[in-house]
Coordinates of C-alpha atoms and ligand atoms in Angstrom, one line a residue:
Chain X
M135 CA 90.0 38.3 -10.7
Q136 CA 89.3 36.5 -13.8
K137 CA 89.3 38.9 -16.7
S138 CA 87.4 38.7 -19.8
L139 CA 86.8 40.0 -23.2
H140 CA 84.7 43.1 -22.9
L141 CA 83.3 44.1 -26.6
D142 CA 82.1 46.6 -27.3
P143 CA 79.7 47.2 -30.8
A144 CA 79.1 51.0 -30.3
K145 CA 83.1 51.9 -29.8
C146 CA 83.7 49.8 -33.2
T147 CA 84.9 51.3 -36.4
G148 CA 84.8 48.3 -38.4
C149 CA 88.9 48.6 -38.9
L150 CA 89.7 45.3 -38.6
Q151 CA 92.9 45.7 -36.7
C152 CA 91.7 42.6 -34.1
E153 CA 91.4 40.2 -36.9
M154 CA 94.6 41.1 -38.5
A155 CA 96.2 40.9 -35.0
C156 CA 94.4 37.7 -34.2
S157 CA 95.4 35.7 -37.2
Y158 CA 99.0 37.1 -37.2
E159 CA 99.1 36.0 -33.5
K160 CA 98.1 32.6 -34.5
L161 CA 99.2 32.3 -37.8
G162 CA 102.2 34.0 -38.1
E163 CA 100.3 36.1 -41.2
F164 CA 98.0 38.3 -41.4
N165 CA 94.8 36.5 -42.9
P166 CA 91.7 37.7 -41.6
S167 CA 89.6 35.0 -42.6
R168 CA 90.9 32.8 -40.4
S169 CA 90.5 35.1 -37.3
V170 CA 88.9 33.7 -34.4
I171 CA 87.7 37.2 -33.3
K172 CA 85.1 38.4 -36.2
V173 CA 83.9 41.8 -37.3
F174 CA 80.2 41.6 -38.2
T175 CA 79.3 44.5 -40.2
F176 CA 75.5 45.9 -40.7
H177 CA 74.9 47.8 -43.5
E178 CA 71.7 48.9 -42.9
E179 CA 72.5 50.2 -39.0
G180 CA 75.7 51.6 -40.6
R181 CA 77.3 49.5 -37.4
F182 CA 80.1 47.1 -36.7
A183 CA 80.1 44.2 -34.1
P184 CA 83.1 42.6 -33.1
Y185 CA 82.5 39.1 -31.5
T186 CA 84.0 36.0 -30.0
C187 CA 84.0 33.0 -27.8
T188 CA 82.9 34.0 -24.2
Q189 CA 84.6 31.3 -22.4
C190 CA 81.4 30.8 -21.2
D191 CA 80.7 28.5 -17.9
E192 CA 78.6 26.1 -19.9
A193 CA 81.3 24.9 -22.3
W194 CA 79.4 23.1 -24.3
C195 CA 81.6 22.6 -27.1
L196 CA 83.9 20.9 -24.1
R197 CA 81.5 18.8 -22.8
A198 CA 80.5 17.4 -26.0
C199 CA 84.2 16.8 -27.4
P200 CA 84.4 12.9 -27.6
V201 CA 88.4 12.6 -27.3
D202 CA 88.8 15.3 -24.8
A203 CA 90.6 17.4 -26.7
I204 CA 89.1 20.5 -25.5
T205 CA 90.3 21.7 -22.0
M206 CA 90.2 25.0 -19.9
D207 CA 93.1 26.9 -19.1
L208 CA 93.1 27.3 -15.1
A209 CA 95.1 30.6 -15.2
S210 CA 92.8 32.5 -17.7
G211 CA 89.1 30.5 -18.0
A212 CA 89.7 29.9 -21.4
K213 CA 88.4 27.0 -23.0
I214 CA 91.4 25.6 -25.3
V215 CA 91.5 23.5 -28.0
I216 CA 94.4 20.4 -27.8
D217 CA 95.6 20.3 -31.7
D218 CA 97.2 17.2 -31.2
K219 CA 94.0 15.3 -29.5
C220 CA 91.4 17.2 -31.7
V221 CA 90.0 14.6 -34.6
G222 CA 88.3 17.3 -36.5
C223 CA 84.7 15.4 -35.8
K224 CA 83.2 18.7 -35.4
V225 CA 80.4 17.9 -33.1
C226 CA 81.8 20.8 -30.8
T227 CA 80.9 23.0 -33.7
I228 CA 77.3 22.1 -34.2
S229 CA 77.4 22.0 -30.0
C230 CA 78.1 25.8 -29.4
P231 CA 74.9 27.7 -29.6
F232 CA 77.2 31.3 -30.1
G233 CA 78.8 29.8 -33.1
T234 CA 82.5 30.6 -32.0
I235 CA 84.4 27.5 -32.4
N236 CA 84.9 26.8 -36.1
Y237 CA 86.1 24.0 -38.6
V238 CA 89.2 24.5 -40.7
Q239 CA 89.5 22.4 -43.6
E240 CA 93.2 23.4 -44.5
T241 CA 94.1 22.0 -40.8
G242 CA 91.3 19.3 -40.4
K243 CA 90.7 20.3 -36.8
V244 CA 88.5 23.4 -35.6
A245 CA 89.7 27.0 -34.1
K246 CA 88.2 28.8 -31.3
C247 CA 89.7 31.8 -28.8
D248 CA 92.0 30.9 -26.5
L249 CA 92.5 34.3 -25.0
C250 CA 96.2 34.4 -26.1
G251 CA 97.1 33.0 -23.1
G252 CA 95.7 35.5 -20.6
D253 CA 97.0 38.4 -22.9
P254 CA 94.6 38.8 -25.8
E255 CA 96.3 40.4 -29.4
C256 CA 92.9 41.8 -30.3
A257 CA 92.1 43.7 -27.4
K258 CA 96.1 45.3 -27.7
A259 CA 95.3 46.0 -31.3
C260 CA 91.9 47.8 -31.0
P261 CA 92.2 51.6 -31.3
T262 CA 88.9 52.8 -29.5
D263 CA 88.9 50.3 -26.5
A264 CA 85.8 48.7 -28.6
I265 CA 87.6 45.4 -27.3
T266 CA 89.2 45.5 -23.6
Y267 CA 90.5 42.7 -21.4
I268 CA 89.1 43.7 -18.0
D269 CA 87.9 42.1 -14.7
A270 CA 85.2 39.7 -15.6
N271 CA 82.2 40.8 -14.0
A272 CA 82.2 44.2 -15.8
T273 CA 79.5 45.7 -17.9
G274 CA 78.3 45.0 -21.4
Y275 CA 79.8 41.6 -22.3
D276 CA 78.7 40.1 -19.7
R277 CA 75.6 41.0 -19.8
M278 CA 75.7 39.7 -23.4
K279 CA 76.5 36.7 -22.0
A280 CA 74.3 36.5 -19.4
F281 CA 72.1 36.8 -21.8
A282 CA 72.8 34.3 -24.2
E283 CA 73.2 31.6 -21.7
K284 CA 70.1 32.7 -19.9
S285 CA 67.9 32.2 -23.4
L286 CA 69.3 29.4 -23.3
P287 CA 66.8 26.0 -21.8
S288 CA 69.6 23.5 -21.4
A289 CA 71.4 25.9 -19.1
N290 CA 68.5 26.0 -16.9
T291 CA 69.9 25.0 -13.1
S292 CA 69.4 26.2 -10.0
A293 CA 70.9 24.8 -6.5
Chain C
M1482 CA 77.5 9.8 1.6
K1483 CA 75.8 8.1 -0.7
H1484 CA 76.9 5.5 -3.3
H1485 CA 75.9 6.5 -6.9
I1486 CA 76.4 3.6 -9.3
I1487 CA 76.7 4.4 -13.4
I1488 CA 76.3 1.9 -15.4
G1489 CA 77.6 2.2 -19.0
A1490 CA 80.8 4.3 -19.3
G1491 CA 80.3 5.7 -23.1
P1492 CA 80.1 9.7 -23.2
G1493 CA 77.0 9.5 -21.0
G1494 CA 77.9 8.0 -18.0
V1495 CA 81.2 9.7 -18.4
V1496 CA 79.9 13.3 -17.8
A1497 CA 77.3 11.9 -15.6
A1498 CA 80.3 10.4 -13.1
E1499 CA 82.4 13.5 -13.9
T1500 CA 79.6 15.8 -13.2
L1501 CA 78.3 14.3 -10.2
R1502 CA 82.1 14.5 -8.8
K1503 CA 82.6 18.2 -9.4
T1504 CA 79.4 19.0 -8.1
N1505 CA 79.8 16.8 -5.0
P1506 CA 83.2 16.2 -3.6
T1507 CA 82.6 13.3 -1.0
D1508 CA 79.6 10.8 -2.5
Q1509 CA 81.1 7.6 -3.7
I1510 CA 80.9 7.2 -7.0
T1511 CA 81.2 3.7 -9.0
L1512 CA 81.3 3.6 -12.8
I1513 CA 80.7 0.2 -14.3
G1514 CA 81.3 -0.5 -18.2
D1515 CA 81.5 -3.8 -19.4
E1516 CA 83.8 -3.5 -22.6
A1517 CA 87.8 -4.3 -22.5
A1518 CA 89.1 -1.0 -23.4
P1519 CA 89.2 1.7 -20.8
P1520 CA 86.0 3.9 -21.1
Y1521 CA 86.5 5.5 -25.2
S1522 CA 84.6 7.6 -27.8
R1523 CA 82.3 5.7 -30.5
M1524 CA 82.6 8.6 -32.2
A1525 CA 86.5 8.9 -32.7
I1526 CA 86.4 5.0 -34.7
P1527 CA 86.0 6.6 -38.2
Y1528 CA 89.7 8.3 -37.2
L1529 CA 90.9 5.1 -36.1
L1530 CA 89.7 3.0 -39.1
V1531 CA 91.9 5.8 -41.0
E1532 CA 94.8 5.4 -38.5
D1533 CA 94.7 9.6 -38.0
I1534 CA 94.9 8.2 -34.1
E1535 CA 95.5 4.9 -32.1
E1536 CA 93.3 3.5 -30.2
S1537 CA 94.3 5.5 -27.0
G1538 CA 93.4 8.2 -29.1
T1539 CA 89.5 7.4 -28.9
F1540 CA 89.6 7.4 -24.9
L1541 CA 87.6 9.8 -23.6
R1542 CA 89.7 10.4 -20.9
A1543 CA 93.4 9.8 -19.7
T1544 CA 93.1 6.2 -17.8
D1545 CA 94.0 7.8 -14.8
H1546 CA 91.2 10.3 -14.5
Y1547 CA 88.9 8.5 -13.1
K1548 CA 91.2 7.4 -10.1
N1549 CA 92.3 11.0 -9.8
H1550 CA 89.1 12.2 -9.4
G1551 CA 87.6 9.6 -6.7
I1552 CA 85.6 7.5 -9.4
D1553 CA 85.6 3.6 -8.7
Y1554 CA 85.8 2.3 -12.5
I1555 CA 85.2 -1.3 -12.6
Q1556 CA 84.5 -3.8 -15.5
G1557 CA 82.1 -5.6 -15.4
R1558 CA 78.7 -6.2 -16.9
V1559 CA 75.6 -5.5 -15.0
A1560 CA 73.0 -8.8 -15.3
N1561 CA 70.3 -7.1 -13.9
I1562 CA 69.3 -5.0 -11.1
D1563 CA 66.5 -4.6 -8.0
P1564 CA 65.3 -1.9 -7.5
N1565 CA 63.7 -3.0 -3.9
T1566 CA 66.4 -3.7 -2.7
K1567 CA 69.0 -1.1 -4.2
T1568 CA 71.2 -3.6 -5.9
C1569 CA 72.9 -4.4 -9.4
V1570 CA 74.0 -7.9 -9.9
L1571 CA 77.0 -8.1 -12.2
E1572 CA 77.4 -10.9 -14.3
D1573 CA 80.8 -12.3 -12.5
G1574 CA 77.9 -12.8 -9.4
S1575 CA 78.9 -10.2 -7.4
N1576 CA 76.4 -7.7 -6.1
L1577 CA 76.7 -3.8 -5.7
S1578 CA 74.3 -1.8 -3.3
Y1579 CA 73.6 1.4 -4.5
D1580 CA 72.0 5.0 -2.9
E1581 CA 71.4 6.3 -6.8
L1582 CA 71.5 4.4 -10.0
C1583 CA 72.1 5.7 -13.4
I1584 CA 71.4 4.1 -16.8
A1585 CA 74.1 4.9 -19.4
T1586 CA 74.3 1.5 -21.3
G1587 CA 74.0 3.0 -24.7
S1588 CA 72.8 0.9 -27.9
T1589 CA 73.5 -2.2 -29.9
P1590 CA 73.5 -2.0 -33.8
I1591 CA 70.3 -4.0 -35.1
S1592 CA 71.0 -7.1 -36.8
P1593 CA 68.5 -7.2 -39.8
P1594 CA 66.9 -10.4 -40.6
I1595 CA 68.9 -11.6 -43.9
E1596 CA 69.9 -14.5 -44.8
G1597 CA 73.9 -14.6 -44.4
I1598 CA 74.1 -11.3 -41.5
D1599 CA 75.9 -14.3 -39.1
L1600 CA 78.6 -15.3 -41.4
P1601 CA 82.1 -13.9 -40.3
D1602 CA 82.8 -11.3 -42.4
V1603 CA 79.8 -9.3 -41.9
H1604 CA 80.6 -6.9 -39.3
S1605 CA 79.0 -3.9 -37.5
C1606 CA 80.8 -0.7 -37.0
W1607 CA 79.8 0.0 -33.8
T1608 CA 82.6 -0.8 -30.9
L1609 CA 86.2 -1.1 -30.8
E1610 CA 86.3 -4.5 -31.4
D1611 CA 84.7 -4.0 -34.7
A1612 CA 86.7 -1.3 -35.8
R1613 CA 89.8 -4.0 -35.1
Q1614 CA 88.0 -6.5 -37.2
I1615 CA 87.2 -4.2 -40.1
S1616 CA 90.8 -2.6 -40.3
A1617 CA 91.7 -6.2 -41.0
L1618 CA 89.4 -6.8 -43.5
A1619 CA 89.0 -3.7 -45.3
T1620 CA 92.4 -3.4 -47.4
P1621 CA 93.6 -1.7 -50.3
N1622 CA 91.2 -2.8 -53.8
S1623 CA 89.3 -5.0 -51.1
N1624 CA 85.5 -5.3 -52.1
V1625 CA 83.6 -3.7 -49.2
V1626 CA 79.7 -3.4 -49.1
L1627 CA 78.4 -1.0 -46.7
M1628 CA 74.5 -1.9 -45.9
G1629 CA 73.1 1.2 -44.8
A1630 CA 73.5 4.9 -45.8
G1631 CA 72.3 6.5 -42.5
F1632 CA 73.8 8.8 -40.0
I1633 CA 76.7 6.1 -39.1
G1634 CA 77.1 4.7 -42.5
C1635 CA 77.4 8.1 -44.1
I1636 CA 80.5 8.8 -41.3
I1637 CA 82.3 5.6 -41.4
L1638 CA 82.0 5.7 -45.4
E1639 CA 85.1 8.4 -46.0
S1640 CA 87.1 6.0 -43.7
L1641 CA 86.6 3.2 -45.8
V1642 CA 87.4 5.4 -48.9
K1643 CA 90.2 6.5 -47.5
R1644 CA 91.4 2.6 -47.0
K1645 CA 91.3 2.7 -50.7
V1646 CA 88.4 0.0 -50.8
N1647 CA 86.3 -0.8 -53.6
L1648 CA 83.0 0.7 -51.6
S1649 CA 79.4 0.0 -52.8
V1650 CA 76.7 1.5 -50.5
I1651 CA 73.0 0.0 -50.6
E1652 CA 70.3 2.2 -49.1
M1653 CA 66.5 0.8 -47.8
G1654 CA 65.3 4.8 -48.2
S1655 CA 65.1 6.7 -51.3
R1656 CA 67.9 9.2 -50.8
M1657 CA 71.2 9.1 -48.3
V1658 CA 70.6 10.0 -44.4
P1659 CA 66.8 10.2 -44.9
R1660 CA 66.3 10.7 -41.8
M1661 CA 68.5 13.9 -41.3
L1662 CA 68.7 15.1 -44.7
D1663 CA 66.1 16.7 -47.0
E1664 CA 65.5 15.5 -50.6
N1665 CA 67.8 18.5 -52.1
A1666 CA 70.9 17.7 -49.5
G1667 CA 70.7 14.0 -49.4
G1668 CA 70.8 14.0 -53.5
L1669 CA 73.5 16.4 -53.0
L1670 CA 75.3 14.3 -50.9
K1671 CA 74.8 11.0 -53.4
Q1672 CA 76.0 13.3 -56.4
W1673 CA 79.3 14.0 -54.3
C1674 CA 79.6 10.2 -53.8
I1675 CA 79.3 8.8 -57.5
E1676 CA 81.5 11.7 -58.2
D1677 CA 83.9 10.1 -56.0
G1678 CA 83.7 6.6 -57.2
V1679 CA 81.4 5.2 -54.7
G1680 CA 78.6 3.1 -55.7
V1681 CA 75.4 4.3 -54.1
Y1682 CA 72.4 2.6 -54.7
T1683 CA 69.4 3.9 -52.7
S1684 CA 65.8 2.4 -52.8
T1685 CA 67.7 -0.9 -52.6
K1686 CA 67.7 -3.6 -50.2
V1687 CA 70.2 -6.6 -49.6
N1688 CA 68.0 -9.7 -49.8
A1689 CA 70.7 -12.2 -48.9
I1690 CA 74.5 -12.5 -48.0
K1691 CA 75.5 -15.6 -49.9
L1692 CA 79.5 -17.3 -49.2
A1693 CA 81.3 -17.9 -52.6
D1694 CA 84.1 -19.8 -54.1
P1695 CA 86.9 -17.0 -54.2
D1696 CA 88.2 -18.8 -57.3
I1697 CA 85.6 -18.2 -59.2
N1698 CA 84.2 -15.1 -57.7
N1699 CA 86.9 -12.6 -58.6
G1700 CA 89.2 -13.5 -55.4
S1701 CA 85.6 -12.8 -53.2
S1702 CA 84.4 -14.5 -50.3
M1703 CA 80.8 -13.3 -50.6
Q1704 CA 78.0 -12.5 -52.6
V1705 CA 75.6 -9.7 -51.6
I1706 CA 71.9 -10.3 -53.7
L1707 CA 70.1 -7.7 -53.8
D1708 CA 66.3 -7.0 -54.3
N1709 CA 67.1 -5.7 -58.0
G1710 CA 68.5 -9.3 -58.6
A1711 CA 71.9 -7.6 -59.4
S1712 CA 75.0 -9.3 -56.8
I1713 CA 78.0 -7.7 -55.6
N1714 CA 81.2 -9.3 -55.0
A1715 CA 82.3 -8.8 -51.2
D1716 CA 85.5 -9.4 -49.0
L1717 CA 83.6 -7.5 -46.0
V1718 CA 80.0 -6.4 -45.5
I1719 CA 79.7 -3.6 -42.7
S1720 CA 75.7 -3.4 -41.8
A1721 CA 74.9 -0.2 -40.5
T1722 CA 71.0 -0.6 -40.6
G1723 CA 70.1 1.3 -37.5
V1724 CA 70.6 0.5 -33.4
K1725 CA 68.3 -0.4 -30.3
P1726 CA 68.6 0.6 -26.9
N1727 CA 69.9 -1.7 -24.6
I1728 CA 67.5 -2.5 -22.0
Q1729 CA 67.2 -6.4 -22.1
F1730 CA 68.8 -6.4 -18.5
L1731 CA 66.1 -4.3 -16.8
Q1732 CA 63.6 -6.3 -17.9
N1733 CA 61.3 -6.9 -14.9
S1734 CA 63.0 -3.9 -12.8
G1735 CA 59.6 -2.1 -13.1
L1736 CA 61.0 0.6 -15.1
E1737 CA 59.1 2.2 -17.4
I1738 CA 60.3 1.4 -20.8
D1739 CA 59.2 1.9 -24.4
Q1740 CA 62.0 2.5 -27.1
G1741 CA 64.1 3.3 -24.2
V1742 CA 64.0 4.4 -20.6
L1743 CA 61.4 7.0 -20.2
V1744 CA 63.0 9.9 -18.7
N1745 CA 61.6 13.2 -17.4
N1746 CA 63.2 16.7 -17.5
K1747 CA 65.8 15.8 -15.1
M1748 CA 66.8 12.3 -16.6
Q1749 CA 64.8 10.5 -13.8
T1750 CA 63.0 7.3 -14.5
N1751 CA 59.4 6.9 -12.8
I1752 CA 61.7 5.4 -9.8
P1753 CA 63.4 8.1 -8.2
N1754 CA 66.6 7.0 -7.3
I1755 CA 67.4 5.8 -10.5
Y1756 CA 68.2 8.2 -14.2
A1757 CA 69.1 7.2 -17.2
V1758 CA 71.0 9.0 -20.0
G1759 CA 71.9 8.8 -23.6
D1760 CA 71.5 6.1 -26.3
V1761 CA 69.6 4.0 -23.8
A1762 CA 66.7 7.2 -22.8
Q1763 CA 64.2 8.3 -24.1
G1764 CA 63.5 11.9 -23.4
M1765 CA 62.2 14.9 -24.2
D1766 CA 62.5 16.1 -27.7
F1767 CA 63.5 20.1 -27.7
S1768 CA 61.3 20.7 -30.9
T1769 CA 58.4 18.1 -30.8
G1770 CA 57.9 17.6 -27.0
E1771 CA 57.8 14.3 -27.8
Y1772 CA 59.8 11.4 -25.9
T1773 CA 62.2 10.0 -28.7
V1774 CA 65.8 8.3 -28.2
Q1775 CA 67.9 10.4 -30.1
A1776 CA 70.9 8.5 -29.9
I1777 CA 73.5 11.4 -30.9
Q1778 CA 76.9 12.3 -28.7
P1779 CA 76.0 16.1 -27.8
T1780 CA 72.4 14.8 -26.4
A1781 CA 74.1 11.7 -24.4
T1782 CA 76.7 14.1 -22.9
D1783 CA 73.8 16.8 -22.0
H1784 CA 71.9 14.6 -20.3
G1785 CA 74.8 13.0 -18.6
R1786 CA 75.4 16.5 -17.0
I1787 CA 71.5 17.0 -15.8
A1788 CA 71.5 13.8 -14.4
G1789 CA 75.0 14.4 -12.2
L1790 CA 73.8 17.1 -11.0
N1791 CA 70.7 15.8 -9.9
M1792 CA 72.3 13.0 -8.3
A1793 CA 74.5 15.6 -6.6
G1794 CA 71.7 16.8 -5.0
K1795 CA 70.9 20.1 -7.2
N1796 CA 67.9 20.6 -9.1
A1797 CA 68.7 20.6 -13.0
E1798 CA 66.0 20.4 -15.9
H1799 CA 66.4 20.6 -19.3
N1800 CA 63.5 21.7 -21.8
G1801 CA 63.9 18.9 -24.4
S1802 CA 67.2 17.9 -26.0
L1803 CA 67.9 19.3 -29.7
N1804 CA 68.3 17.0 -32.2
M1805 CA 71.7 17.4 -34.3
N1806 CA 74.0 16.4 -36.7
I1807 CA 77.1 17.1 -38.4
L1808 CA 78.4 14.6 -41.3
D1809 CA 81.6 15.0 -43.4
T1810 CA 81.3 12.9 -46.1
L1811 CA 84.4 12.9 -48.5
G1812 CA 84.6 16.5 -47.6
L1813 CA 80.7 17.4 -48.3
I1814 CA 80.2 18.5 -44.4
S1815 CA 76.2 18.4 -43.4
T1816 CA 74.2 19.6 -41.0
S1817 CA 70.7 19.8 -40.0
Y1818 CA 68.8 20.5 -36.6
G1819 CA 65.6 20.4 -35.2
L1820 CA 62.6 20.2 -37.5
W1821 CA 64.7 20.2 -40.6
M1822 CA 61.7 19.1 -42.6
G1823 CA 59.5 22.1 -41.4
Q1824 CA 56.5 23.0 -40.0
E1825 CA 53.0 22.9 -41.8
G1826 CA 52.4 26.6 -42.7
G1827 CA 56.1 27.7 -41.8
D1828 CA 58.2 29.9 -43.4
T1829 CA 61.2 29.4 -45.4
A1830 CA 64.3 30.9 -46.6
E1831 CA 66.4 28.9 -48.9
I1832 CA 69.9 28.8 -51.1
Y1833 CA 70.8 25.8 -53.7
T1834 CA 73.2 26.0 -55.4
P1835 CA 73.9 22.3 -56.6
E1836 CA 76.6 23.1 -59.4
V1837 CA 78.8 24.1 -56.1
F1838 CA 77.4 22.1 -53.8
K1839 CA 75.6 24.6 -51.7
Y1840 CA 72.7 24.4 -49.7
M1841 CA 71.0 25.7 -47.0
N1842 CA 67.4 25.9 -45.2
L1843 CA 65.9 27.8 -42.6
R1844 CA 62.8 26.6 -41.3
F1845 CA 60.5 29.4 -39.3
G1846 CA 57.8 28.5 -36.8
I1847 CA 54.4 28.8 -36.9
D1848 CA 51.7 31.2 -35.1
D1849 CA 53.4 33.2 -32.3
E1850 CA 56.9 31.9 -33.3
S1851 CA 56.5 32.5 -37.2
D1852 CA 59.9 35.0 -37.3
V1853 CA 61.8 31.8 -34.9
L1854 CA 64.1 29.7 -35.8
V1855 CA 62.8 25.8 -35.8
G1856 CA 65.0 23.7 -37.8
A1857 CA 67.8 24.0 -40.8
T1858 CA 69.7 22.0 -42.8
T1859 CA 73.1 22.9 -44.3
I1860 CA 75.7 21.5 -46.9
G1861 CA 79.0 23.0 -47.1
L1862 CA 78.5 25.4 -44.6
T1863 CA 81.5 25.6 -41.8
Q1864 CA 81.5 29.3 -40.5
H1865 CA 79.8 29.7 -37.0
V1866 CA 77.1 26.8 -37.7
G1867 CA 76.5 26.6 -34.1
V1868 CA 74.9 29.3 -33.9
L1869 CA 71.6 27.7 -35.5
R1870 CA 71.7 26.0 -32.1
G1871 CA 71.9 29.2 -30.6
L1872 CA 68.7 30.8 -32.6
I1873 CA 66.5 27.5 -32.5
E1874 CA 67.3 26.9 -28.6
S1875 CA 66.5 30.4 -27.5
K1876 CA 63.4 31.0 -29.5
I1877 CA 64.9 34.0 -30.2
H1878 CA 62.2 36.6 -32.3
L1879 CA 64.2 37.3 -35.6
G1880 CA 61.7 40.4 -36.2
E1881 CA 63.0 42.5 -39.3
W1882 CA 65.7 39.6 -39.7
K1883 CA 63.5 37.0 -40.8
Q1884 CA 63.0 38.6 -44.1
R1885 CA 66.6 39.5 -44.2
L1886 CA 67.7 36.1 -43.7
I1887 CA 64.9 35.0 -46.3
N1888 CA 66.7 37.2 -48.9
N1889 CA 70.2 35.8 -47.7
P1890 CA 70.1 32.5 -45.2
M1891 CA 73.8 32.8 -45.1
R1892 CA 73.6 35.9 -42.4
I1893 CA 72.7 33.8 -39.7
M1894 CA 75.2 34.8 -37.5
D1895 CA 74.5 38.7 -38.1
A1896 CA 70.9 37.9 -37.5
Y1897 CA 72.4 36.2 -33.6
V1898 CA 74.9 39.1 -33.4
A1899 CA 72.1 41.9 -34.0
S1900 CA 69.6 40.1 -31.6
T1901 CA 72.0 39.5 -28.7
Q1902 CA 73.9 42.6 -28.4
E1903 CA 73.0 46.0 -28.1
L1904 CA 74.0 47.4 -31.7
D1905 CA 72.1 50.9 -30.8
N1906 CA 73.0 53.8 -29.2
V1907 CA 76.2 53.8 -31.0
V1908 CA 78.1 57.4 -30.8
H1909 CA 80.9 57.1 -33.4
Ligands
LIG3069 C1 81.1 5.0 -35.9 C2 80.3 5.8 -35.1 C3 80.4 7.3 -35.2 C4 79.5 8.1 -34.4 N1 79.4 9.6 -35.0 C5 78.9 10.0 -34.2 C6 79.0 11.6 -34.5 O1 79.9 11.8 -35.7 N2 77.5 12.6 -34.2 C7 77.1 12.2 -32.6 O2 76.0 12.8 -32.6 N3 77.0 11.0 -32.9 C8 78.2 9.6 -33.0 N4 77.8 8.4 -32.9 C9 77.0 7.9 -32.0 C10 77.2 8.2 -30.8 O3 78.3 7.3 -30.3 C11 76.7 8.0 -29.1 O4 75.3 8.8 -29.6 C12 77.3 7.8 -28.0 O5 78.3 7.1 -27.9 C13 76.2 7.4 -27.1 O6 76.7 7.6 -25.9 P1 76.3 6.9 -24.6 O7 77.1 6.6 -23.5 O8 74.7 6.8 -24.4 O9 76.2 5.3 -24.9 P2 77.7 4.6 -25.7 O10 78.8 5.2 -26.1 O11 76.8 3.1 -26.7 O12 78.0 3.9 -24.1 C14 77.4 2.9 -23.3 C15 78.9 1.6 -22.9 O13 78.0 1.1 -21.9 C16 78.2 -0.2 -21.5 N5 77.1 -1.1 -21.3 C17 76.2 -1.5 -22.1 N6 75.4 -2.7 -21.3 C18 76.0 -2.9 -20.0 C19 75.9 -3.3 -19.0 N7 75.0 -3.9 -18.7 N8 77.0 -3.5 -18.0 C20 77.9 -2.9 -18.1 N9 78.1 -1.8 -19.0 C21 77.1 -1.8 -20.0 C22 78.5 -0.7 -23.6 O14 79.1 -1.6 -23.7 C23 78.9 0.8 -23.5 O15 80.6 1.0 -23.3 C24 78.8 7.5 -33.6 C25 78.5 6.2 -33.3 C26 79.3 5.2 -34.1 C27 79.7 4.0 -33.9
LIG3070 S1 86.3 18.7 -33.6 FE1 88.4 18.4 -32.3 S2 87.9 19.5 -30.5 FE2 85.6 19.9 -31.7 S3 84.5 17.8 -30.6 FE3 85.6 17.0 -32.2 S4 87.9 16.2 -31.5 FE4 86.8 17.7 -30.1

């Protein structure tokens, strides 16, 4: 059974442990600005929402890449950027309708969530279970993903 | 078992072939490309010019990919097609018969009617072969004139500067990238380039390119004569004045052709077993509903996917392709989406701080879409820019978020997350 990240804004307190853990895993330093999971703050509502790549089936980023620098990890289902191949053209960043693959000026390449090879650090770091790594067809996050994908016209297909 | 032939092995054709194979493991698939190199991506050429990658780094897939996926790749050029007998005739005289055909032949640079355009050191920047010629001539301190500051011109501009040439850019329009950036954004881009030592001449035309005697022309072999009377020395002239779809070989085929091959929302032409995708196809634009040739990579691959699914017997349709571009010009990153020029009567959210080269302009729709994002222009934005596509294509009604965006257009990601996730019923 493939697992996916389940993000539950209702449980998020905005403590940013996930951003810390993500940047530490990826860069070896605490640098939340380069974390690929982001917590969005809604002052008006007093709410927080963790958000990252849904590893969507459409994989707009992967398809748009001109040099095959994004591949799918068969074990985890994650879409992964191969740094050595990425030329930094950024076309994936405008193609991803979720806004979850970003250009990093320091490296001249793009960064996105790769599920840490199937053991995501953000989920382990989250003290409130706002981020969990669970069977793919469970609850909320999947609904959000389904909503987002369904609402995108270019995804309309039927057998 | 059907035989599918795909003509043209750029991103559109390759994605069509792959999607077809993935969806239908047994049908026969032949991919025909006329270039000498294995299927490659034009988009990677700028990175080849600055030697970030080698030629193999431009290849769309590993060279054994096609064979491994049961796709027969043929290097050859299709001379014409006959839909009555369902055959493709190759230039070497061979014939191939098909059940379904996909035309993915891309586009070719326009050669503007200017005296001297055929001189040996005048090149377009479109193919790997062009890139090799440009690499040989664009040496440090050489004088290079770039004709056209459109999308492609601006993409290669950075590569030329990194090759340390003396660069002059000539653009007929009143600003840089006039078909992708508005006045504010185009103005910022021009100023950025000038501050970086690039000569940018807008509202200026090249009248002629003349051979010159290097001995009396400061070592340069050409003179580029401008319509304002001035002339610029050049060792290399690059022509980037637009492209036209490769449709010549389809004359008399019975296919409906306007600027490109007209396709419906399944990428099907007027002949049901013939599809067309990418730069050669004239398909529906998401924002206007009109049929246009967009000539951008994301549209080519989206087209390819839809055609591939339909050829595999699925029923796939789109609601038009969203026009979108991203440019990195000497470190200044600009993007535009959809109706970036706005809609008559639609509201706008904008921040413009030219001192720090930051700009963001969001366009809202009209009538019952007055709280829906329909277009955007950004300068200097790298984080979450794709969400502009999500907001536009999903036609999300922003409700109270519209006013929040008018107050601060940078909050696009907040607006998207809030509109797609359930933030309510929170219990802490
Ligand atoms: C330097 C450069 C930079 C670019 N950068 C960007 C960018 O940043 N973003 C973006 O969105 N787009 C960019 N583009 C545009 C993008 O490359 C094209 O939109 C894309 O290549 C279109 O794909 P395609 O498959 O439709 O056509 P192509 O890539 O042109 O492929 C078509 C292939 O078919 C072949 N062919 C033509 N006629 C025949 C025939 N009769 N028989 C057999 N084969 C034939 C052609 O030779 C070609 O190999 C760039 C283009 C260039 C040149
Ligand atoms: S930025 Fe890198 S990963 Fe993204 S499309 Fe370009 S080459 Fe591929």
